[in-house]
Amino acid sequence: MKIVRVVDLSHPVTAETQVYPGDPVPHLEQHSTIERDGFNLMSISMGSQSGTHVDAPYHFDNDTKRIDEVALDLFIGAATVLDCGDLAAREAVTIESLGAQLDKVQRGDIVLFKTRWSRFYGTVEYFNNPYLDAKLVSLLLDRGVLTFGLDAINIDETPDDTHEGVGFPAHHLIAKAGGVICENLTNLDAIDFERPMVSILPMKFIGIDGAPVRAVALQVEQ
Ligand SMILES: [Zn+2]
């Protein structure tokens, strides 16, 4: 097996990283310097789900797996990218809108939903993200998918003053099934080949809800 290309699917982590409303903003501070200490080293604080990250089931259910308890094979493997087409603000991605593309999905796949909402990253429009319809999530869970990723801030609709009570149905369904969600992916357009190998391995924090990832898609030749 040979890796022909590595596609970076991650947003930069800086003080400017756009976070979910109310979440902590990354803070990076020089802790040691070559001039003073002989080496460079940073102190970093950030939300567990700031930037490109994965959610463990524990994010929405106290009685399920924390990020360190999830089997690692959910975070690495063959992926199917589903093109969600030209979506409007807060539009649902549905079984009907994906149509025959769903036939490509194989049991155990990492499924990446290309909503193209990453083009609004850094603007308020990023919070008016499209989302996955609950029936679509249930269908994929039934077909053996446990890893869902998308290029938007939230797999569910993001609540605000005029969209209160939208809830987190996709998060709850996936948590209940023991699955994981990767949010804030970017650059999905650069995956112009079929069946990429995808890695979204989280940092090994213990007992928490999620973790930042460096998400990549690999083009491999057998
Ligand atoms: Zn989430």
Short mmCIF file of N, CA and C in Angstrom, two decimals, residues 4-135:
data_model
loop_
_atom_site.label_atom_id
_atom_site.label_comp_id
_atom_site.label_asym_id
_atom_site.label_seq_id
_atom_site.Cartn_x
_atom_site.Cartn_y
_atom_site.Cartn_z
N VAL A 4 -0.54 8.08 -1.78
CA VAL A 4 -0.24 8.94 -2.92
C VAL A 4 -0.41 10.41 -2.56
N ARG A 5 -1.41 10.69 -1.70
CA ARG A 5 -1.71 12.09 -1.37
C ARG A 5 -2.35 12.16 0.01
N VAL A 6 -2.03 13.22 0.72
CA VAL A 6 -2.67 13.47 2.01
C VAL A 6 -3.43 14.79 1.89
N VAL A 7 -4.73 14.75 2.12
CA VAL A 7 -5.57 15.96 2.04
C VAL A 7 -5.90 16.40 3.47
N ASP A 8 -5.56 17.62 3.78
CA ASP A 8 -5.85 18.17 5.12
C ASP A 8 -7.30 18.64 5.18
N LEU A 9 -8.05 18.14 6.14
CA LEU A 9 -9.48 18.48 6.27
C LEU A 9 -9.73 19.32 7.53
N SER A 10 -8.68 19.96 8.05
CA SER A 10 -8.77 20.62 9.36
C SER A 10 -8.68 22.14 9.25
N HIS A 11 -9.38 22.82 10.15
CA HIS A 11 -9.24 24.27 10.30
C HIS A 11 -8.03 24.57 11.20
N PRO A 12 -7.37 25.71 10.99
CA PRO A 12 -6.28 26.10 11.90
C PRO A 12 -6.81 26.37 13.31
N VAL A 13 -6.00 26.06 14.31
CA VAL A 13 -6.36 26.39 15.70
C VAL A 13 -5.56 27.63 16.11
N THR A 14 -6.28 28.74 16.24
CA THR A 14 -5.67 30.01 16.64
C THR A 14 -6.69 30.75 17.52
N ALA A 15 -6.31 31.92 18.00
CA ALA A 15 -7.25 32.74 18.77
C ALA A 15 -8.43 33.16 17.90
N GLU A 16 -8.29 33.05 16.58
CA GLU A 16 -9.36 33.46 15.65
C GLU A 16 -10.25 32.28 15.25
N THR A 17 -9.98 31.09 15.72
CA THR A 17 -10.81 29.94 15.39
C THR A 17 -12.27 30.23 15.74
N GLN A 18 -13.16 30.02 14.77
CA GLN A 18 -14.58 30.30 15.04
C GLN A 18 -15.16 29.16 15.87
N VAL A 19 -15.66 29.49 17.05
CA VAL A 19 -16.17 28.45 17.95
C VAL A 19 -17.70 28.52 18.02
N TYR A 20 -18.28 27.44 18.49
CA TYR A 20 -19.72 27.34 18.69
C TYR A 20 -20.13 28.44 19.68
N PRO A 21 -21.30 29.08 19.47
CA PRO A 21 -21.70 30.18 20.35
C PRO A 21 -21.59 29.81 21.83
N GLY A 22 -20.80 30.58 22.57
CA GLY A 22 -20.64 30.36 24.01
C GLY A 22 -19.45 29.48 24.39
N ASP A 23 -18.87 28.77 23.42
CA ASP A 23 -17.73 27.88 23.73
C ASP A 23 -16.46 28.70 23.99
N PRO A 24 -15.50 28.09 24.72
CA PRO A 24 -14.23 28.80 24.94
C PRO A 24 -13.44 28.97 23.64
N VAL A 25 -12.77 30.10 23.54
CA VAL A 25 -11.93 30.41 22.38
C VAL A 25 -10.51 29.91 22.68
N PRO A 26 -9.83 29.31 21.70
CA PRO A 26 -8.45 28.87 21.96
C PRO A 26 -7.55 30.03 22.40
N HIS A 27 -6.72 29.72 23.38
CA HIS A 27 -5.78 30.70 23.89
C HIS A 27 -4.39 30.07 23.86
N LEU A 28 -3.49 30.65 23.09
CA LEU A 28 -2.14 30.11 22.95
C LEU A 28 -1.15 31.15 23.45
N GLU A 29 -0.30 30.72 24.35
CA GLU A 29 0.61 31.66 24.98
C GLU A 29 2.01 31.07 25.06
N GLN A 30 3.00 31.90 24.78
CA GLN A 30 4.38 31.41 24.85
C GLN A 30 4.71 31.10 26.31
N HIS A 31 5.13 29.89 26.58
CA HIS A 31 5.47 29.46 27.94
C HIS A 31 6.99 29.49 28.15
N SER A 32 7.71 29.03 27.15
CA SER A 32 9.18 29.03 27.21
C SER A 32 9.71 29.57 25.89
N THR A 33 10.85 30.20 25.94
CA THR A 33 11.47 30.70 24.71
C THR A 33 12.92 30.20 24.64
N ILE A 34 13.41 30.13 23.42
CA ILE A 34 14.81 29.72 23.23
C ILE A 34 15.73 30.72 23.94
N GLU A 35 15.40 32.02 23.84
CA GLU A 35 16.25 33.05 24.45
C GLU A 35 16.35 32.86 25.96
N ARG A 36 15.23 32.53 26.61
CA ARG A 36 15.22 32.45 28.06
C ARG A 36 15.48 31.03 28.59
N ASP A 37 14.91 30.04 27.86
CA ASP A 37 14.90 28.67 28.41
C ASP A 37 15.67 27.65 27.57
N GLY A 38 16.04 28.08 26.37
CA GLY A 38 16.77 27.16 25.50
C GLY A 38 15.87 26.39 24.55
N PHE A 39 14.53 26.57 24.66
CA PHE A 39 13.59 25.88 23.77
C PHE A 39 12.28 26.68 23.72
N ASN A 40 11.55 26.48 22.62
CA ASN A 40 10.22 27.07 22.49
C ASN A 40 9.16 26.09 22.95
N LEU A 41 8.19 26.59 23.73
CA LEU A 41 7.10 25.74 24.20
C LEU A 41 5.90 26.62 24.52
N MET A 42 4.71 26.13 24.17
CA MET A 42 3.49 26.93 24.35
C MET A 42 2.62 26.39 25.47
N SER A 43 1.84 27.28 26.05
CA SER A 43 0.73 26.88 26.91
C SER A 43 -0.55 27.09 26.11
N ILE A 44 -1.42 26.07 26.09
CA ILE A 44 -2.62 26.13 25.24
C ILE A 44 -3.85 25.83 26.08
N SER A 45 -4.88 26.66 25.95
CA SER A 45 -6.18 26.28 26.51
C SER A 45 -7.23 26.47 25.43
N MET A 46 -8.19 25.55 25.39
CA MET A 46 -9.24 25.62 24.37
C MET A 46 -10.41 24.74 24.79
N GLY A 47 -11.54 24.92 24.15
CA GLY A 47 -12.68 24.04 24.38
C GLY A 47 -12.36 22.66 23.83
N SER A 48 -12.97 21.65 24.44
CA SER A 48 -12.73 20.28 23.97
C SER A 48 -13.30 20.07 22.57
N GLN A 49 -14.19 20.99 22.13
CA GLN A 49 -14.80 20.84 20.82
C GLN A 49 -14.62 22.10 19.98
N SER A 50 -13.50 22.79 20.19
CA SER A 50 -13.21 23.97 19.35
C SER A 50 -12.41 23.52 18.13
N GLY A 51 -12.70 24.15 16.99
CA GLY A 51 -12.03 23.77 15.75
C GLY A 51 -12.52 22.41 15.26
N THR A 52 -11.76 21.77 14.40
CA THR A 52 -12.12 20.45 13.88
C THR A 52 -11.98 19.45 15.02
N HIS A 53 -13.05 18.73 15.33
CA HIS A 53 -13.07 17.90 16.54
C HIS A 53 -14.01 16.72 16.37
N VAL A 54 -13.92 15.76 17.28
CA VAL A 54 -14.93 14.70 17.35
C VAL A 54 -15.68 14.78 18.67
N ASP A 55 -16.95 14.38 18.61
CA ASP A 55 -17.82 14.26 19.79
C ASP A 55 -17.89 12.79 20.17
N ALA A 56 -17.71 12.51 21.44
CA ALA A 56 -17.99 11.16 21.96
C ALA A 56 -19.48 11.09 22.31
N PRO A 57 -20.03 9.88 22.44
CA PRO A 57 -21.44 9.76 22.85
C PRO A 57 -21.73 10.51 24.16
N TYR A 58 -20.74 10.56 25.05
CA TYR A 58 -20.88 11.23 26.35
C TYR A 58 -21.23 12.72 26.23
N HIS A 59 -20.96 13.33 25.08
CA HIS A 59 -21.31 14.74 24.87
C HIS A 59 -22.79 15.00 25.14
N PHE A 60 -23.64 14.00 24.81
CA PHE A 60 -25.08 14.18 25.01
C PHE A 60 -25.72 13.10 25.87
N ASP A 61 -24.90 12.25 26.50
CA ASP A 61 -25.48 11.17 27.31
C ASP A 61 -24.46 10.76 28.38
N ASN A 62 -24.78 11.05 29.62
CA ASN A 62 -23.86 10.76 30.74
C ASN A 62 -23.54 9.28 30.90
N ASP A 63 -24.42 8.42 30.39
CA ASP A 63 -24.27 6.98 30.64
C ASP A 63 -23.55 6.24 29.51
N THR A 64 -22.97 6.98 28.58
CA THR A 64 -22.30 6.29 27.46
C THR A 64 -20.81 6.62 27.42
N LYS A 65 -20.19 6.25 26.32
CA LYS A 65 -18.73 6.29 26.25
C LYS A 65 -18.15 7.69 26.18
N ARG A 66 -17.06 7.86 26.92
CA ARG A 66 -16.26 9.08 26.86
C ARG A 66 -15.25 8.91 25.73
N ILE A 67 -14.57 10.00 25.39
CA ILE A 67 -13.74 9.98 24.17
C ILE A 67 -12.66 8.89 24.21
N ASP A 68 -12.10 8.63 25.39
CA ASP A 68 -11.04 7.62 25.49
C ASP A 68 -11.58 6.19 25.48
N GLU A 69 -12.90 6.06 25.62
CA GLU A 69 -13.50 4.72 25.69
C GLU A 69 -14.04 4.24 24.34
N VAL A 70 -14.04 5.14 23.36
CA VAL A 70 -14.55 4.78 22.03
C VAL A 70 -13.48 3.98 21.28
N ALA A 71 -13.90 2.90 20.64
CA ALA A 71 -12.95 2.08 19.87
C ALA A 71 -12.29 2.92 18.79
N LEU A 72 -10.98 2.80 18.66
CA LEU A 72 -10.24 3.65 17.72
C LEU A 72 -10.62 3.39 16.27
N ASP A 73 -11.17 2.20 15.98
CA ASP A 73 -11.50 1.94 14.57
C ASP A 73 -12.68 2.79 14.07
N LEU A 74 -13.37 3.47 14.99
CA LEU A 74 -14.39 4.42 14.53
C LEU A 74 -13.78 5.70 13.95
N PHE A 75 -12.49 5.93 14.25
CA PHE A 75 -11.87 7.19 13.85
C PHE A 75 -10.92 7.04 12.67
N ILE A 76 -10.78 5.84 12.16
CA ILE A 76 -9.83 5.65 11.07
C ILE A 76 -10.33 4.53 10.17
N GLY A 77 -10.33 4.79 8.85
CA GLY A 77 -10.80 3.75 7.94
C GLY A 77 -11.30 4.32 6.63
N ALA A 78 -11.91 3.44 5.85
CA ALA A 78 -12.42 3.84 4.54
C ALA A 78 -13.64 4.74 4.70
N ALA A 79 -13.71 5.73 3.82
CA ALA A 79 -14.80 6.70 3.92
C ALA A 79 -15.57 6.82 2.61
N THR A 80 -16.82 7.19 2.74
CA THR A 80 -17.64 7.60 1.59
C THR A 80 -17.99 9.07 1.78
N VAL A 81 -17.75 9.85 0.72
CA VAL A 81 -18.12 11.27 0.75
C VAL A 81 -19.45 11.42 0.03
N LEU A 82 -20.43 12.01 0.69
CA LEU A 82 -21.74 12.24 0.08
C LEU A 82 -21.88 13.72 -0.25
N ASP A 83 -22.14 14.00 -1.51
CA ASP A 83 -22.29 15.38 -1.96
C ASP A 83 -23.72 15.84 -1.68
N CYS A 84 -23.86 16.78 -0.76
CA CYS A 84 -25.19 17.23 -0.34
C CYS A 84 -25.78 18.28 -1.27
N GLY A 85 -25.05 18.63 -2.33
CA GLY A 85 -25.58 19.55 -3.34
C GLY A 85 -25.55 20.99 -2.86
N ASP A 86 -26.41 21.79 -3.47
CA ASP A 86 -26.44 23.23 -3.21
C ASP A 86 -27.48 23.49 -2.12
N LEU A 87 -27.02 23.67 -0.89
CA LEU A 87 -27.93 23.78 0.25
C LEU A 87 -28.19 25.23 0.64
N ALA A 88 -29.41 25.51 1.06
CA ALA A 88 -29.74 26.82 1.60
C ALA A 88 -29.45 26.83 3.10
N ALA A 89 -29.47 28.03 3.70
CA ALA A 89 -29.26 28.16 5.14
C ALA A 89 -30.30 27.31 5.88
N ARG A 90 -29.83 26.56 6.86
CA ARG A 90 -30.69 25.74 7.72
C ARG A 90 -31.52 24.72 6.96
N GLU A 91 -31.03 24.30 5.80
CA GLU A 91 -31.74 23.27 5.04
C GLU A 91 -31.34 21.88 5.54
N ALA A 92 -32.29 20.97 5.59
CA ALA A 92 -32.01 19.60 6.02
C ALA A 92 -31.46 18.78 4.86
N VAL A 93 -30.44 17.97 5.16
CA VAL A 93 -29.98 16.95 4.21
C VAL A 93 -30.81 15.71 4.51
N THR A 94 -31.48 15.17 3.48
CA THR A 94 -32.45 14.09 3.71
C THR A 94 -32.11 12.84 2.88
N ILE A 95 -32.82 11.77 3.17
CA ILE A 95 -32.70 10.54 2.37
C ILE A 95 -33.01 10.87 0.92
N GLU A 96 -34.06 11.66 0.71
CA GLU A 96 -34.49 11.99 -0.65
C GLU A 96 -33.45 12.85 -1.36
N SER A 97 -32.86 13.83 -0.65
CA SER A 97 -31.92 14.73 -1.33
C SER A 97 -30.62 14.01 -1.70
N LEU A 98 -30.25 12.99 -0.95
CA LEU A 98 -29.02 12.25 -1.28
C LEU A 98 -29.28 11.17 -2.33
N GLY A 99 -30.50 10.65 -2.35
CA GLY A 99 -30.91 9.70 -3.39
C GLY A 99 -29.99 8.50 -3.52
N ALA A 100 -29.62 8.19 -4.77
CA ALA A 100 -28.86 6.96 -5.08
C ALA A 100 -27.45 6.97 -4.49
N GLN A 101 -26.95 8.16 -4.11
CA GLN A 101 -25.61 8.22 -3.50
C GLN A 101 -25.53 7.34 -2.26
N LEU A 102 -26.65 7.17 -1.58
CA LEU A 102 -26.65 6.38 -0.34
C LEU A 102 -26.27 4.92 -0.58
N ASP A 103 -26.45 4.48 -1.83
CA ASP A 103 -26.10 3.09 -2.15
C ASP A 103 -24.59 2.85 -2.08
N LYS A 104 -23.81 3.93 -2.14
CA LYS A 104 -22.34 3.80 -2.09
C LYS A 104 -21.84 3.46 -0.69
N VAL A 105 -22.67 3.78 0.30
CA VAL A 105 -22.22 3.64 1.69
C VAL A 105 -22.11 2.16 2.08
N GLN A 106 -20.97 1.81 2.64
CA GLN A 106 -20.76 0.42 3.08
C GLN A 106 -20.76 0.36 4.61
N ARG A 107 -21.13 -0.78 5.11
CA ARG A 107 -21.15 -1.03 6.55
C ARG A 107 -19.81 -0.67 7.17
N GLY A 108 -19.82 0.09 8.27
CA GLY A 108 -18.58 0.46 8.95
C GLY A 108 -17.85 1.64 8.34
N ASP A 109 -18.39 2.22 7.27
CA ASP A 109 -17.75 3.39 6.66
C ASP A 109 -17.75 4.59 7.59
N ILE A 110 -16.73 5.42 7.42
CA ILE A 110 -16.80 6.80 7.89
C ILE A 110 -17.56 7.54 6.79
N VAL A 111 -18.64 8.22 7.12
CA VAL A 111 -19.40 8.94 6.10
C VAL A 111 -19.21 10.44 6.28
N LEU A 112 -18.71 11.09 5.23
CA LEU A 112 -18.47 12.53 5.26
C LEU A 112 -19.51 13.22 4.39
N PHE A 113 -20.20 14.18 4.95
CA PHE A 113 -21.24 14.93 4.26
C PHE A 113 -20.66 16.25 3.77
N LYS A 114 -20.60 16.40 2.44
CA LYS A 114 -20.06 17.64 1.87
C LYS A 114 -21.18 18.64 1.70
N THR A 115 -21.33 19.54 2.69
CA THR A 115 -22.38 20.56 2.63
C THR A 115 -21.88 21.86 2.00
N ARG A 116 -20.57 22.00 1.92
CA ARG A 116 -19.89 23.21 1.43
C ARG A 116 -20.10 24.42 2.36
N TRP A 117 -20.65 24.17 3.58
CA TRP A 117 -20.87 25.31 4.48
C TRP A 117 -19.55 25.86 5.04
N SER A 118 -18.47 25.13 4.87
CA SER A 118 -17.16 25.65 5.32
C SER A 118 -16.78 26.93 4.59
N ARG A 119 -17.44 27.20 3.47
CA ARG A 119 -17.12 28.46 2.77
C ARG A 119 -17.55 29.68 3.59
N PHE A 120 -18.43 29.49 4.55
CA PHE A 120 -18.88 30.60 5.40
C PHE A 120 -18.11 30.67 6.72
N TYR A 121 -17.13 29.78 6.86
CA TYR A 121 -16.34 29.76 8.10
C TYR A 121 -15.78 31.16 8.37
N GLY A 122 -15.91 31.62 9.62
CA GLY A 122 -15.41 32.95 9.98
C GLY A 122 -16.46 34.04 9.88
N THR A 123 -17.67 33.69 9.43
CA THR A 123 -18.76 34.67 9.32
C THR A 123 -19.95 34.18 10.14
N VAL A 124 -20.90 35.07 10.42
CA VAL A 124 -22.09 34.66 11.19
C VAL A 124 -22.93 33.64 10.43
N GLU A 125 -22.84 33.67 9.10
CA GLU A 125 -23.61 32.72 8.30
C GLU A 125 -23.21 31.27 8.60
N TYR A 126 -22.01 31.09 9.12
CA TYR A 126 -21.54 29.73 9.45
C TYR A 126 -22.47 29.05 10.47
N PHE A 127 -23.13 29.87 11.30
CA PHE A 127 -24.04 29.32 12.32
C PHE A 127 -25.42 28.95 11.77
N ASN A 128 -25.71 29.39 10.53
CA ASN A 128 -26.99 29.01 9.88
C ASN A 128 -26.78 27.75 9.06
N ASN A 129 -26.08 26.80 9.64
CA ASN A 129 -25.64 25.61 8.90
C ASN A 129 -26.79 24.69 8.50
N PRO A 130 -26.62 24.01 7.36
CA PRO A 130 -27.52 22.89 7.06
C PRO A 130 -27.26 21.78 8.06
N TYR A 131 -28.15 20.82 8.11
CA TYR A 131 -28.04 19.77 9.14
C TYR A 131 -28.58 18.45 8.61
N LEU A 132 -28.33 17.37 9.34
CA LEU A 132 -28.79 16.05 8.89
C LEU A 132 -30.17 15.74 9.47
N ASP A 133 -31.07 15.40 8.59
CA ASP A 133 -32.41 14.98 9.00
C ASP A 133 -32.32 13.69 9.83
N ALA A 134 -33.15 13.61 10.86
CA ALA A 134 -33.09 12.46 11.78
C ALA A 134 -33.35 11.13 11.07
N LYS A 135 -34.23 11.13 10.08
CA LYS A 135 -34.52 9.88 9.36
C LYS A 135 -33.30 9.39 8.60
#
